[in-house]
Short mmCIF file of C-alpha atoms and ligand atoms in Angstrom, two decimals:
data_model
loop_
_atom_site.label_atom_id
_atom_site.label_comp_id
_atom_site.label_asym_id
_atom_site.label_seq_id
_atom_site.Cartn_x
_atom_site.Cartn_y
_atom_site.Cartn_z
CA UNK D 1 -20.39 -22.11 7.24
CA UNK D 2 -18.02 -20.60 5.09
CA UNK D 3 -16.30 -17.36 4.95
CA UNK D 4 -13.64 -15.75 2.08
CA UNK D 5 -11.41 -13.37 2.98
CA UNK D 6 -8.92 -10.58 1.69
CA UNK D 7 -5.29 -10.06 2.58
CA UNK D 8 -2.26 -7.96 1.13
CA UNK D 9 1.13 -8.56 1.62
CA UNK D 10 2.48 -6.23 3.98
CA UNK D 11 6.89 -4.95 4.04
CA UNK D 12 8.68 -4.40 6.75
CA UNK D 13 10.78 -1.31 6.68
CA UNK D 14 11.77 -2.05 10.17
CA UNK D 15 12.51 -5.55 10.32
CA UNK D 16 10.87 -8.42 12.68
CA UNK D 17 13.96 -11.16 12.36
CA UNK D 18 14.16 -13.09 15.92
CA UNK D 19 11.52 -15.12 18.09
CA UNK D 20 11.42 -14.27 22.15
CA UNK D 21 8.71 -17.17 22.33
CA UNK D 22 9.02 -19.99 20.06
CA UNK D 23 5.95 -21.48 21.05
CA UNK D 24 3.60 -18.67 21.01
CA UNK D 25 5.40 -16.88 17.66
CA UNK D 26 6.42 -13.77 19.91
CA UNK D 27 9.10 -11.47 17.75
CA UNK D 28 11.83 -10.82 19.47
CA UNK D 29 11.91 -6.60 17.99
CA UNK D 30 9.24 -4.61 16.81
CA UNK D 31 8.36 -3.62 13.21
CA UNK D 32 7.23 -1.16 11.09
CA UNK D 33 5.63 -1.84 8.05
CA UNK D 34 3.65 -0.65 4.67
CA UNK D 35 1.05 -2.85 3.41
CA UNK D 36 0.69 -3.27 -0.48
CA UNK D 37 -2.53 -2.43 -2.87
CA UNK D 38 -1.78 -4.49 -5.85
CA UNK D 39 -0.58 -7.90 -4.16
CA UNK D 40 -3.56 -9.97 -2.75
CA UNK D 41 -4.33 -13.53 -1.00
CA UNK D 42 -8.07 -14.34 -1.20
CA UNK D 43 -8.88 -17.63 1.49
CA UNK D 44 -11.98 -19.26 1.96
CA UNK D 45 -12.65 -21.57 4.31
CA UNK D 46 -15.64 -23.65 4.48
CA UNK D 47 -16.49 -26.26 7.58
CA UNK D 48 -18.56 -29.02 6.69
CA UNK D 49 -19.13 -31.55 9.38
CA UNK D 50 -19.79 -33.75 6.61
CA UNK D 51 -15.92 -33.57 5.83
CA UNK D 52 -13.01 -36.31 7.50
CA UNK D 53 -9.99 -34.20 7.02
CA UNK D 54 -8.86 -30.54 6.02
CA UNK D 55 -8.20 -29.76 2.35
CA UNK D 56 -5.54 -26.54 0.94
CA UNK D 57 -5.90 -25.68 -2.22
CA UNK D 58 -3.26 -23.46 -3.33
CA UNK D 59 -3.64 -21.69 -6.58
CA UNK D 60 -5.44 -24.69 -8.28
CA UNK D 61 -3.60 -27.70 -6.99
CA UNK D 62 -3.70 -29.61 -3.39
CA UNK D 63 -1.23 -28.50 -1.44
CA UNK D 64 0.14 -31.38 1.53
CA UNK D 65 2.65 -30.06 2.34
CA UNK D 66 1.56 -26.13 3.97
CA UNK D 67 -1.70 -27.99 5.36
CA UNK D 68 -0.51 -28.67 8.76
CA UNK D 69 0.29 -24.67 9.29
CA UNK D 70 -3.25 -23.86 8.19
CA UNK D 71 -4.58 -26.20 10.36
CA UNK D 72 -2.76 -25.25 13.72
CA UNK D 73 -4.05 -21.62 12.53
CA UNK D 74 -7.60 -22.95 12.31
CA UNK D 75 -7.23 -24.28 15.47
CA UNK D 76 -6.81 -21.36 17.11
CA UNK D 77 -8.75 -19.42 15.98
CA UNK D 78 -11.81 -21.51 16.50
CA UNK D 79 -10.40 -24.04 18.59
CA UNK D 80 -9.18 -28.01 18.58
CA UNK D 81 -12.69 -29.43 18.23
CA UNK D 82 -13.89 -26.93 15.59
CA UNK D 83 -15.29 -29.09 12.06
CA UNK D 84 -12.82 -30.12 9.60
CA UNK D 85 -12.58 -27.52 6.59
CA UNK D 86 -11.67 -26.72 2.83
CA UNK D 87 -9.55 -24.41 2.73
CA UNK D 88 -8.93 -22.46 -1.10
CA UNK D 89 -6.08 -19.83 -1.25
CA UNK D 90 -5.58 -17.70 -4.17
CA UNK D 91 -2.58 -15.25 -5.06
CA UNK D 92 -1.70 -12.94 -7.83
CA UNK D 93 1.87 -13.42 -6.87
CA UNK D 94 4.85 -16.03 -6.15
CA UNK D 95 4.09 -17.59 -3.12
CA UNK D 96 7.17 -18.34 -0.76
CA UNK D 97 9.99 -16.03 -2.73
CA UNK D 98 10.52 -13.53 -0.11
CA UNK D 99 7.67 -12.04 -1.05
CA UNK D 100 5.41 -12.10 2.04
CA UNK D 101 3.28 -14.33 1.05
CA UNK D 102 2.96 -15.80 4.85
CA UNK D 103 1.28 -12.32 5.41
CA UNK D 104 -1.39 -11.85 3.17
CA UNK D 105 -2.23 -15.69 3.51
CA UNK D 106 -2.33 -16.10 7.09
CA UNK D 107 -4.15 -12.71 7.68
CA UNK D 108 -6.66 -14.02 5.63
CA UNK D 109 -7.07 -17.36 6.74
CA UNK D 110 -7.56 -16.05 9.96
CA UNK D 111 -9.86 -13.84 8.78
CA UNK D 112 -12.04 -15.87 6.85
CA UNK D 113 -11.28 -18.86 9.86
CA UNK D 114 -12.97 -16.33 12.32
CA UNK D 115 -16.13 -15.27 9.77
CA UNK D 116 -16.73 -19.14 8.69
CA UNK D 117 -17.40 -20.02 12.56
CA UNK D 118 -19.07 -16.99 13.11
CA UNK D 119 -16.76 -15.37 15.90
CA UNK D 120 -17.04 -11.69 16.23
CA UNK D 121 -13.71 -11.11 17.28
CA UNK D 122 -11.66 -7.40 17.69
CA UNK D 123 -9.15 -5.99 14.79
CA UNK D 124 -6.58 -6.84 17.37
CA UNK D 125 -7.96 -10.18 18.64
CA UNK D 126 -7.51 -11.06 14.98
CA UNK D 127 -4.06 -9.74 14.43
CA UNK D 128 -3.10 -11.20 17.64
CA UNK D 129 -4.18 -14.78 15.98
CA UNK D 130 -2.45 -14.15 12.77
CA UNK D 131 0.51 -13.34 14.25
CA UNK D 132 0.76 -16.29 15.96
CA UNK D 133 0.83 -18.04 12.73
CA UNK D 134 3.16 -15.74 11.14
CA UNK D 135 4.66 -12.93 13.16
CA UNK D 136 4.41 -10.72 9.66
CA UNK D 137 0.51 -11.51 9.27
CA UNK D 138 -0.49 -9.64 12.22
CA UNK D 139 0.77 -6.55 10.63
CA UNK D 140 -1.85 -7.10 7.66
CA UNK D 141 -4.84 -6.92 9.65
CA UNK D 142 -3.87 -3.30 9.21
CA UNK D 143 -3.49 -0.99 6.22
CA UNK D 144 -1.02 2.00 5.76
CA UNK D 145 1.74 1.97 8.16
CA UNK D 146 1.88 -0.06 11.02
CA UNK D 147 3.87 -0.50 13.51
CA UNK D 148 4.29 -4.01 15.60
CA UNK D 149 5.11 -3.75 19.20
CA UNK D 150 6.26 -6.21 22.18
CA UNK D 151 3.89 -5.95 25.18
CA UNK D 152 3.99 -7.46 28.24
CA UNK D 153 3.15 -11.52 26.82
CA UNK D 154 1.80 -10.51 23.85
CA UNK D 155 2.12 -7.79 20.66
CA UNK D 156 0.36 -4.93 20.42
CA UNK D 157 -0.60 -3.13 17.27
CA UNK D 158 -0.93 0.45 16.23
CA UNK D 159 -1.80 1.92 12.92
CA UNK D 160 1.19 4.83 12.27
CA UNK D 161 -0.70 6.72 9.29
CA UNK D 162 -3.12 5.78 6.23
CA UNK D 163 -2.98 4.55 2.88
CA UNK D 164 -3.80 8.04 1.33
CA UNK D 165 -2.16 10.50 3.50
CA UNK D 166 1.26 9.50 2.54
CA UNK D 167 0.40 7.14 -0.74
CA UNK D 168 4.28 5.87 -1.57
CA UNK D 169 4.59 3.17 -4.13
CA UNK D 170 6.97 0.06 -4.53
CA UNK D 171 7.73 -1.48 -7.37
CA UNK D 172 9.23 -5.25 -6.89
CA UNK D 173 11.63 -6.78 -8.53
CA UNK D 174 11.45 -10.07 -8.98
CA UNK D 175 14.68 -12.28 -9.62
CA UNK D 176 13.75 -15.21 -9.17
CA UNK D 177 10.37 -17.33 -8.88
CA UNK D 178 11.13 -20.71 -7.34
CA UNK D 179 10.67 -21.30 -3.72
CA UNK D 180 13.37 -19.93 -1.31
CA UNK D 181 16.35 -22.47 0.57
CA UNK D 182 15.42 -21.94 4.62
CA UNK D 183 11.95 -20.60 5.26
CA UNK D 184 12.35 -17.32 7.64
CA UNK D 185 11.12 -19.29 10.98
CA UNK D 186 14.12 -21.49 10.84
CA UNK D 187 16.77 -19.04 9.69
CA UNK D 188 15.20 -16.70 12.47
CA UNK D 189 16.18 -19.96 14.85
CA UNK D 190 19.78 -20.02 13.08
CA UNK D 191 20.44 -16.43 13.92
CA UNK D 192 19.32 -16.30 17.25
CA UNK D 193 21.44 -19.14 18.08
CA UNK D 194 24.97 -18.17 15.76
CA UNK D 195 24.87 -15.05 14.96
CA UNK D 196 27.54 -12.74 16.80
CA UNK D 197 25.34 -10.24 15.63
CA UNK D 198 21.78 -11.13 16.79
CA UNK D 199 22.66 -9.25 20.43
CA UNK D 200 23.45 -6.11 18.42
CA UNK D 201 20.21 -6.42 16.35
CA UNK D 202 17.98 -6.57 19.54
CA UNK D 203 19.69 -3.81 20.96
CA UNK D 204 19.62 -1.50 18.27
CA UNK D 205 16.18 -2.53 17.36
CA UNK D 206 14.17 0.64 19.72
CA UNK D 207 16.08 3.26 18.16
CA UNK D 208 15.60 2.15 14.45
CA UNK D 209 11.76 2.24 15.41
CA UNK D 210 11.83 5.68 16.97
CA UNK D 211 13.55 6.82 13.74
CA UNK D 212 10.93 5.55 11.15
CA UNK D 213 8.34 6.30 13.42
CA UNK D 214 8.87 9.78 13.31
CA UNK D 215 9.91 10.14 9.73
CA UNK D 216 6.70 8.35 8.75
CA UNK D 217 4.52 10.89 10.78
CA UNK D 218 6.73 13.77 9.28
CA UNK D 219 6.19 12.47 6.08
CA UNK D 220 10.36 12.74 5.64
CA UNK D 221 11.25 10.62 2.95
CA UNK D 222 15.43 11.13 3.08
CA UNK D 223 14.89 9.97 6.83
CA UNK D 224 12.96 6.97 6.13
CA UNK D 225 15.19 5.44 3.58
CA UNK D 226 18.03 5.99 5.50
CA UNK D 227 16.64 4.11 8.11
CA UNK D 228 15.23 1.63 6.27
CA UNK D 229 18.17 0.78 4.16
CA UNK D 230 20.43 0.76 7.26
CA UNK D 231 17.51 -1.80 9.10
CA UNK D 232 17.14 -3.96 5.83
CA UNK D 233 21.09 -4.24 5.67
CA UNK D 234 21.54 -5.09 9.41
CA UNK D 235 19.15 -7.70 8.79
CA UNK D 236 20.96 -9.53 6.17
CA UNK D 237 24.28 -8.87 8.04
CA UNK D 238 23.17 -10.84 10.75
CA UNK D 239 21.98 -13.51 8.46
CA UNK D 240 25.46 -13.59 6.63
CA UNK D 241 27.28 -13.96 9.76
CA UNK D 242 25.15 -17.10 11.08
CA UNK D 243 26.56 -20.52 10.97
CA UNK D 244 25.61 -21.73 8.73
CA UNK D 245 25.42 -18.49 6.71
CA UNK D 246 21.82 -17.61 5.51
CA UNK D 247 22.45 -16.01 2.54
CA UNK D 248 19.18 -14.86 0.38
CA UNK D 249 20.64 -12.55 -2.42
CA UNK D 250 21.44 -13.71 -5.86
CA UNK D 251 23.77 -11.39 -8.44
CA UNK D 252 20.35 -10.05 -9.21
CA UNK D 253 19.89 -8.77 -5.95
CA UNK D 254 22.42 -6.73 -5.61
CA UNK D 255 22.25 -5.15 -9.29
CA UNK D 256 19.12 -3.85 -8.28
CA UNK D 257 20.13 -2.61 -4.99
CA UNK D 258 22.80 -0.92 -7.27
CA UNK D 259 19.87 0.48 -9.74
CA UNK D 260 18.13 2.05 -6.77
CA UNK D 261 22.08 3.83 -6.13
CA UNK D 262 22.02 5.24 -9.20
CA UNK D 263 17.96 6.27 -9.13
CA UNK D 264 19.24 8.09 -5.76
CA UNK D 265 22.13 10.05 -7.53
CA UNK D 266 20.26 11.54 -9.89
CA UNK D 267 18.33 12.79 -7.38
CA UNK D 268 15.10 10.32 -7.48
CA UNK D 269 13.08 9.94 -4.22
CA UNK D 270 13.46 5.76 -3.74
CA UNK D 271 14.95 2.75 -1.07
CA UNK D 272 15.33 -0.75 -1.32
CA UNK D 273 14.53 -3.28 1.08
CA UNK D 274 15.24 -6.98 0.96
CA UNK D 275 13.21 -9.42 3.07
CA UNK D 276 13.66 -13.58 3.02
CA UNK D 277 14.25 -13.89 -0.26
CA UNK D 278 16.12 -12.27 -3.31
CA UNK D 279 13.60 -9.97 -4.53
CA UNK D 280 14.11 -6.04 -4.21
CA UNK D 281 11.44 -3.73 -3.44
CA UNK D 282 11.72 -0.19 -4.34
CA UNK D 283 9.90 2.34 -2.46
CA UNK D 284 9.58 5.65 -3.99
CA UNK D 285 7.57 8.85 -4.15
CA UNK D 286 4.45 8.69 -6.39
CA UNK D 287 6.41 11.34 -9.01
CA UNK D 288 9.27 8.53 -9.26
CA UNK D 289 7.47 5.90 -10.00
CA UNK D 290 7.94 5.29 -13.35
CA UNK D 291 11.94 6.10 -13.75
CA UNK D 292 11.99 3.47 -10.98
CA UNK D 293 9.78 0.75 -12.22
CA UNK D 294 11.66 1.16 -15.72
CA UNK D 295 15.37 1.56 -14.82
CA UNK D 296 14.64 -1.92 -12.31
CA UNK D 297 12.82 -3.17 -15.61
CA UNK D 298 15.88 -2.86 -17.29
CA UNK D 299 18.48 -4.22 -14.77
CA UNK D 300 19.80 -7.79 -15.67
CA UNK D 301 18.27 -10.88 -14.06
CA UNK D 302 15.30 -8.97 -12.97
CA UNK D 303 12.69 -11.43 -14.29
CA UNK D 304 9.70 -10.08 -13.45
CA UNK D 305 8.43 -6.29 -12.19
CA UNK D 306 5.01 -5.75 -10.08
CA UNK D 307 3.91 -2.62 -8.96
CA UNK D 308 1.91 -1.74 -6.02
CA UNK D 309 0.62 1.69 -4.17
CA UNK D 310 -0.52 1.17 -0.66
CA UNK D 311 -3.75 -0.83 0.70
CA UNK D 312 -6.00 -1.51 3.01
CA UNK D 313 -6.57 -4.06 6.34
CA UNK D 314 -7.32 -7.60 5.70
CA UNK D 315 -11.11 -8.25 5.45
CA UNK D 316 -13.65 -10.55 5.12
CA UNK D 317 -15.63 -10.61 1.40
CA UNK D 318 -17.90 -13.14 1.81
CA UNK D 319 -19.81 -14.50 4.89
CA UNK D 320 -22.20 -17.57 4.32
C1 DP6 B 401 12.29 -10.83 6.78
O1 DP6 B 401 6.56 -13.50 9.45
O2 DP6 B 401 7.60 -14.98 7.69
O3 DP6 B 401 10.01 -10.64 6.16
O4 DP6 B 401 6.70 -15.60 12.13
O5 DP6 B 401 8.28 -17.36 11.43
O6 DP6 B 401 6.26 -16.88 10.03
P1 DP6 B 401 7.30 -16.33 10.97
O7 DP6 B 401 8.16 -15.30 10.12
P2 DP6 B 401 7.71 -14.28 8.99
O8 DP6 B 401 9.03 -13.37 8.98
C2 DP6 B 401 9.14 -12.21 8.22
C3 DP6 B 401 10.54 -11.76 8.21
C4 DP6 B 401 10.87 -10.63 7.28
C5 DP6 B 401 10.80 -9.29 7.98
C6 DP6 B 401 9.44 -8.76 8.30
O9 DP6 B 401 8.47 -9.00 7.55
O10 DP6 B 401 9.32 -8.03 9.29
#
C-alpha cells in the first residue's frame, strides 16, 4: 500500500494571511494564485501494518521535528485508525524559506496519503484535505491560476485559466537559504491579534480579488502587477505593524524589489511578490525573461536564482 505523489509550489498573487477557523485551517480572505513548473515535492507514503510508528524522511535525513504535521494530515485523510506509514519527501528546492514549500509538500502528501489507502476521492475533496494542512496546499491541487474562495464552512476552489493560455514565468531570487524566524501559521496568529491593520486587510481583501480576477482572464499584465504589488505590500504592512513586528525582508529583499523598479522603467513586463520569507519572485512576460533572471542575477545578496514557467495540478505517480 503505497502511493508517490507530485506537487509544485504554488504563489499567491493575492495573498491568504489570516485564519477565520483555527481549528479547521479556514483562511480568513481568499487567494489567487500561479502554480510553478520547475519547483517540485515528490511524497510517498507507504503503510505497512508491520510498522510501530510513522517515519519522514526529508531530503535524505529523518526529520522529528515536521512528523507530527504529516501525521495529523494522514489522519485525515484516511482517518485516526489508518496503519502507521513511511513517509519520503523530496524537493529540488529550500524547504521552509518562504518558498512554499508547505504547498507542494502537503498537496502531495495528501495526494499520495489518499492513493496509498486506496480512496478515490474528488479534485476538491483533496484540496479541501490539503488545505486543512496548509491553507496554501489546497491551491496546488490545481495548475494555472487559481483562485481560493471562503464558502459557507468550508473553501471552495476554482481554476481561473491554464498553464498554456497565459504561460508567465518567475524567476526567484533567493537571498537566503536557512530556515525562516516565525513559521506563517503563527505570524498569521500575531497579526490577527496586533495588527491595527488586519481589519483593513479583510476588508479590502474582495476587491483585490475582483481586480486580479479580471486582469488574469483579460490577460492584462499592467493590471495584474499593480494589483499584485499593492496585495504583496499590504501583506507585509500588516506584518510590520504587529506586535511584535514580523518582519521577513533582509537588505536583499528589498534590492531586488528595487531591480524589478528599474526592469519596469525601462519598460520590461515584470512584478515582485514577497511571501513568508525574504525571497523575491519576479513574474514577467515570457519575452522578459531573461533581462529579468539576469539583472536579479546580478543584484547583491541574491544567492541563488531558479526559474520556473507555470505547471500543472498535484498528482499521483505511482500507485502500488
Ligand atoms: C504568505 O499556507 O503556509 O505564502 O495554512 O498556516 O500552513 P498555513 O499557512 P501557509 O500560508 C501561506 C501564506 C503566504 C501567502 C499565500 O500563499 O497565500
Amino acid at each position: 500500500m503505497k502511493a508517490t505523489a507530485i506537487a509544485q509550489p504554488n504563489i499567491a498573487l493575492i495573498k491568504y494571511w489570516g485564519k477565520r477557523d483555527i481549528e479547521r485551517n479556514l483562511p480568513a480572505v481568499g487567494s489567487i494564485s500561479i502554480t510553478l513548473s520547475d519547483l517540485f515535492t515528490q511524497v510517498s507514503v507507504e503503510l505497512d501494518e508491520n510498522l510501530r510508528a510513522d517515519s519522514l524522511t526529508i531530503n535524505g535525513a529523518i526529520d522529528a521535528g515536521r512528523l507530527p504535521r504529516l501525521q495529523r494530515c494522514l489522519d485525515h485523510v484516511i482517518g485516526e485508525q489508518r496503519m502507521r506509514a513511511r513517509i519520503i519527501s523530496q524537493s529540488n528546492f529550500p524547504i521552509a524559506a518562504g518558498l512554499a514549500s508547505s504547498a507542494s509538500a502537503f498537496a502531495a502528501a495528501t495526494v499520495a496519503a489518499a492513493g496509498a489507502a486506496g480512496l478515490s476521492l474528488t479534485v476538491d475533496d483533496l484540496a479541501r484535505m490539503a488545505g486543512r494542512a496548509s491553507g496554501s496546499a489546497a491551491r496546488s491541487l490545481f495548475g494555472g491560476f487559481t483562485e481560493l474562495s471562503n464558502s459557507g464552512d468550508t473553501i471552495n476552489l476554482k481554476p481561473l485559466r491554464d498553464q498554456y493560455s497565459w504561460p508567465l514565468k518567475v524567476v526567484v531570487a533567493i537571498t537566503e537559504t536557512g530556515p525562516k524566524h516565525t513559521g506563517s501559521t503563527e505570524a498569521m496568529e500575531i497579526s490577527r491579534t496586533t495588527s491595527p491593520f488586519y481589519g483593513s486587510w479583510l476588508e479590502q481583501q474582495d476587491g483585490d480579488l475582483q481586480v486580479a480576477r479580471v486582469a488574469v482572464e483579460k490577460q492584462d499584465f499592467a493590471a495584474l502587477a499593480a494589483i499584485a504589488e499593492h496585495n504583496c505590500l499590504k501583506m507585509h504592512s500588516v506584518m510590520w505593524a504587529s506586535r511584535p513586528a514580523i518582519v521577513f525582508w533582509n537588505a536583499a529583499t528589498m534590492r531586488c524589489m528595487q531591480t524589478v523598479r528599474r526592469l519596469q522603467d525601462a519598460g520590461h513586463n515584470v512584478f515582485f511578490t514577497i511571501d513568508a520569507g525574504p525571497q523575491v519572485k519576479a513574474v514577467c512576460m515570457p519575452e522578459d525573461f531573461d533581462a529579468v533572471r539576469e539583472a536579479l542575477a546580478a543584484t547583491e545578496g541574491v544567492v541563488e536564482i531558479m526559474s520556473s514557467g507555470l505547471g500543472s495540478a498535484a498528482r499521483l505517480v505511482a500507485n502500488s
